[in-house]
C-alpha positions as CSV (number, residue, x, y, z in Angstrom):
1,M,135.5,18.5,253.7
2,I,132.7,16.1,254.6
3,R,129.8,16.6,252.1
4,V,126.4,16.3,253.6
5,L,122.9,15.9,252.0
6,L,119.9,16.8,254.2
7,V,116.6,14.9,253.5
8,D,113.4,15.9,255.4
9,D,110.0,16.8,254.3
10,Q,110.0,19.9,256.6
11,A,112.0,22.8,255.3
12,V,112.4,24.2,258.8
13,V,114.1,21.0,259.9
14,R,116.5,21.1,257.0
15,A,117.3,24.7,257.7
16,G,118.0,24.0,261.3
17,F,120.3,21.1,260.5
18,G,122.0,23.2,257.9
19,V,122.8,26.0,260.3
20,I,124.2,23.5,262.8
21,L,126.4,21.7,260.3
22,A,127.5,24.9,258.4
23,E,129.1,26.1,261.7
24,Q,131.7,23.3,261.5
25,P,134.8,24.0,259.4
26,D,135.0,20.4,258.1
27,L,131.3,20.0,257.1
28,E,129.6,21.2,254.0
29,V,125.9,20.9,253.1
30,V,125.9,20.2,249.4
31,G,122.1,19.7,248.9
32,E,118.6,19.2,250.3
33,A,115.7,17.0,249.4
34,G,112.1,16.8,250.7
35,T,111.1,13.3,249.6
36,G,112.7,9.9,249.1
37,P,112.8,10.0,245.3
38,E,114.3,13.5,245.5
39,A,116.9,12.2,247.9
40,V,117.9,9.4,245.4
41,A,118.3,12.0,242.6
42,A,120.2,14.4,244.9
43,V,122.7,11.7,245.8
44,R,123.3,11.1,242.2
45,R,123.8,14.8,241.6
46,T,125.8,16.0,244.6
47,R,127.8,12.9,245.6
48,P,127.6,13.4,249.4
49,D,129.7,11.5,251.9
50,V,126.8,11.4,254.4
51,V,123.0,11.6,254.0
52,C,120.9,12.8,257.0
53,M,117.7,10.9,256.2
54,D,114.2,11.4,257.6
55,V,112.1,8.2,257.9
56,R,108.5,9.3,257.3
57,M,108.0,11.6,254.4
58,P,104.7,11.9,252.5
59,G,106.4,11.9,249.1
60,G,108.3,8.7,249.6
61,D,109.8,7.3,252.9
62,G,113.5,7.3,253.9
63,L,113.8,3.5,254.1
64,A,112.9,3.0,250.5
65,A,115.2,5.8,249.5
66,T,118.1,4.3,251.5
67,R,117.6,0.9,249.8
68,A,117.6,2.6,246.4
69,I,120.8,4.6,247.2
70,V,122.7,1.6,248.5
71,A,121.5,-0.6,245.5
72,E,122.5,2.1,243.0
73,H,125.9,3.1,244.4
74,G,127.0,-0.1,246.1
75,D,130.4,0.3,247.9
76,A,130.5,3.9,246.7
77,A,127.2,4.7,248.4
78,P,127.2,7.5,251.0
79,A,126.7,6.7,254.6
80,V,123.1,7.2,255.6
81,L,122.3,8.7,259.0
82,V,118.7,8.2,259.9
83,V,117.4,11.2,261.8
84,T,113.9,10.8,263.1
85,T,111.4,11.6,265.8
86,F,110.4,7.9,266.0
87,D,112.3,6.0,268.7
88,L,110.8,2.7,267.7
89,D,112.6,-0.6,267.2
90,D,110.9,-1.3,263.9
91,Y,112.2,1.9,262.4
92,V,115.7,1.4,263.6
93,F,115.7,-2.2,262.5
94,G,114.2,-1.3,259.1
95,A,116.7,1.5,258.6
96,L,119.7,-0.8,259.2
97,E,118.2,-3.6,257.1
98,A,117.9,-1.0,254.3
99,G,121.5,-0.2,254.6
100,A,121.7,2.8,256.9
101,S,124.9,3.2,258.9
102,G,123.5,5.1,261.9
103,F,120.5,6.4,263.8
104,V,119.9,9.4,266.0
105,L,116.7,11.2,267.2
106,K,115.8,14.7,266.1
107,D,115.8,15.9,269.7
108,C,119.5,15.0,270.0
109,E,121.9,17.8,271.0
110,P,123.6,19.7,268.1
111,E,127.0,18.3,269.0
112,E,125.6,14.7,268.8
113,L,124.4,15.4,265.3
114,V,127.8,16.8,264.3
115,D,129.6,13.9,265.9
116,A,127.3,11.4,264.2
117,V,128.0,12.9,260.8
118,R,131.8,12.8,261.4
119,R,131.7,9.2,262.7
120,L,129.7,8.0,259.7
121,A,132.0,9.8,257.3
122,A,134.9,8.0,259.0
123,G,133.2,4.6,258.5
124,E,132.5,4.0,262.1
125,G,128.7,3.7,262.1
126,L,126.5,4.9,265.0
127,L,123.5,4.0,267.1
128,Q,122.4,6.5,269.6
129,S,123.1,5.5,273.2
130,G,120.3,3.3,274.6
131,V,119.3,2.0,271.1
132,T,122.1,-0.5,270.4
133,R,121.1,-3.2,272.8
134,R,117.5,-3.2,271.7
135,V,118.5,-3.4,268.1
136,I,120.9,-6.3,268.7
137,E,118.1,-8.2,270.5
138,E,115.8,-7.5,267.6
139,F,118.3,-8.9,265.2
140,A,118.6,-12.0,267.3
141,R,114.8,-12.4,267.4
142,R,114.4,-12.0,263.7
143,R,116.8,-14.7,262.7
144,G,114.5,-15.4,259.7
145,S,116.6,-13.0,257.6
146,A,118.2,-15.0,254.8
147,P,122.0,-15.5,255.2
148,T,124.3,-14.0,252.6
149,P,126.1,-16.3,250.0
150,E,129.3,-18.0,251.0
151,L,132.2,-15.7,251.1
152,P,134.9,-16.0,248.4
153,E,137.5,-15.8,251.2
154,P,136.2,-17.2,254.5
155,L,136.8,-15.5,257.8
156,T,139.6,-16.9,259.9
157,E,138.8,-18.3,263.3
158,R,140.0,-15.1,265.1
159,E,138.1,-12.8,262.6
160,T,135.0,-14.8,263.2
161,E,135.4,-14.4,267.0
162,V,135.9,-10.6,266.7
163,V,132.8,-10.2,264.5
164,R,130.8,-12.4,266.9
165,L,131.8,-10.3,269.9
166,L,131.1,-7.1,268.0
167,A,127.6,-8.4,267.2
168,E,127.1,-9.0,270.9
169,G,127.5,-5.2,271.5
170,M,131.1,-5.1,272.6
171,S,133.4,-2.2,271.9
172,N,136.9,-2.7,270.5
173,A,138.4,-2.3,274.0
174,E,136.0,-4.9,275.5
175,I,136.7,-7.3,272.6
176,A,140.5,-6.8,273.3
177,A,140.0,-7.5,277.0
178,T,138.0,-10.7,276.2
179,L,140.5,-12.1,273.8
180,V,143.5,-10.8,275.8
181,V,145.0,-8.9,272.8
182,E,145.7,-5.3,272.0
183,V,143.0,-2.9,270.7
184,T,145.1,-2.4,267.5
185,T,144.9,-6.2,266.9
186,V,141.2,-6.1,267.2
187,K,140.9,-3.2,264.7
188,S,143.2,-5.1,262.3
189,H,141.1,-8.3,262.5
190,L,137.9,-6.4,262.2
191,G,139.1,-4.4,259.2
192,R,140.1,-7.6,257.4
193,A,136.8,-9.2,258.2
194,M,134.8,-6.2,256.9
195,T,136.8,-6.3,253.7
196,K,135.9,-10.0,253.2
197,I,132.3,-9.5,254.2
198,G,131.9,-6.4,252.1
199,T,130.5,-4.2,254.8
200,R,131.2,-0.4,255.1
201,D,131.1,0.0,258.8
202,R,130.6,-1.6,262.2
203,V,126.8,-1.3,262.2
204,Q,126.4,-3.1,258.9
205,T,128.9,-5.7,260.1
206,V,126.5,-6.4,263.0
207,V,123.7,-6.8,260.4
208,W,125.7,-9.3,258.5
209,A,126.7,-11.2,261.7
210,H,123.1,-11.7,262.8
211,R,122.0,-12.8,259.3
212,N,124.7,-15.4,259.4
213,G,124.2,-16.8,262.9
214,L,126.9,-15.0,264.8
215,G,126.1,-13.2,268.0
216,G,122.9,-13.0,270.0
């Protein structure tokens, strides 16, 4: 079972999401929260796999809550899926910088929400269609972000190339075609690179890549 925590200041939104997710045999809503601080406490209490996080909440915003959750739990932190009405680059960029693994809009179809939760639980990360390219361009524009410290085990030349192509918005299949290798080989290189970098999913790997001058 995939354990899900719902965070939104509107009870009706939480209820609606709860109904959608509860219909799925592999998903379980383990808790709800109406503010950022409540979300941080709820994660500590319920240990979810995925947090569906609103951005704007009067009692404490979702970006600050996401930063706190990632800082407190580190590699064991749940994947954070930002679900918001605001299709604005700054919100998407801020969410990913805070440590979120995905982003969808509240007006997405129910099956899109379910798919997003499953994908984040599987460590894939997600940006809703049409958002990815704008986010990548924004990362490139904001190169002022400080690079991370030198890796204990540096990436190989091929791992670096795979991460660079990923940061340019390519899928595994597109990377494989570009490098003339099998998709399974790309997945293997990417998996080893993510282990060295310390990222949980593809989206956060893109964040790392742009902070460190790869891609864009």
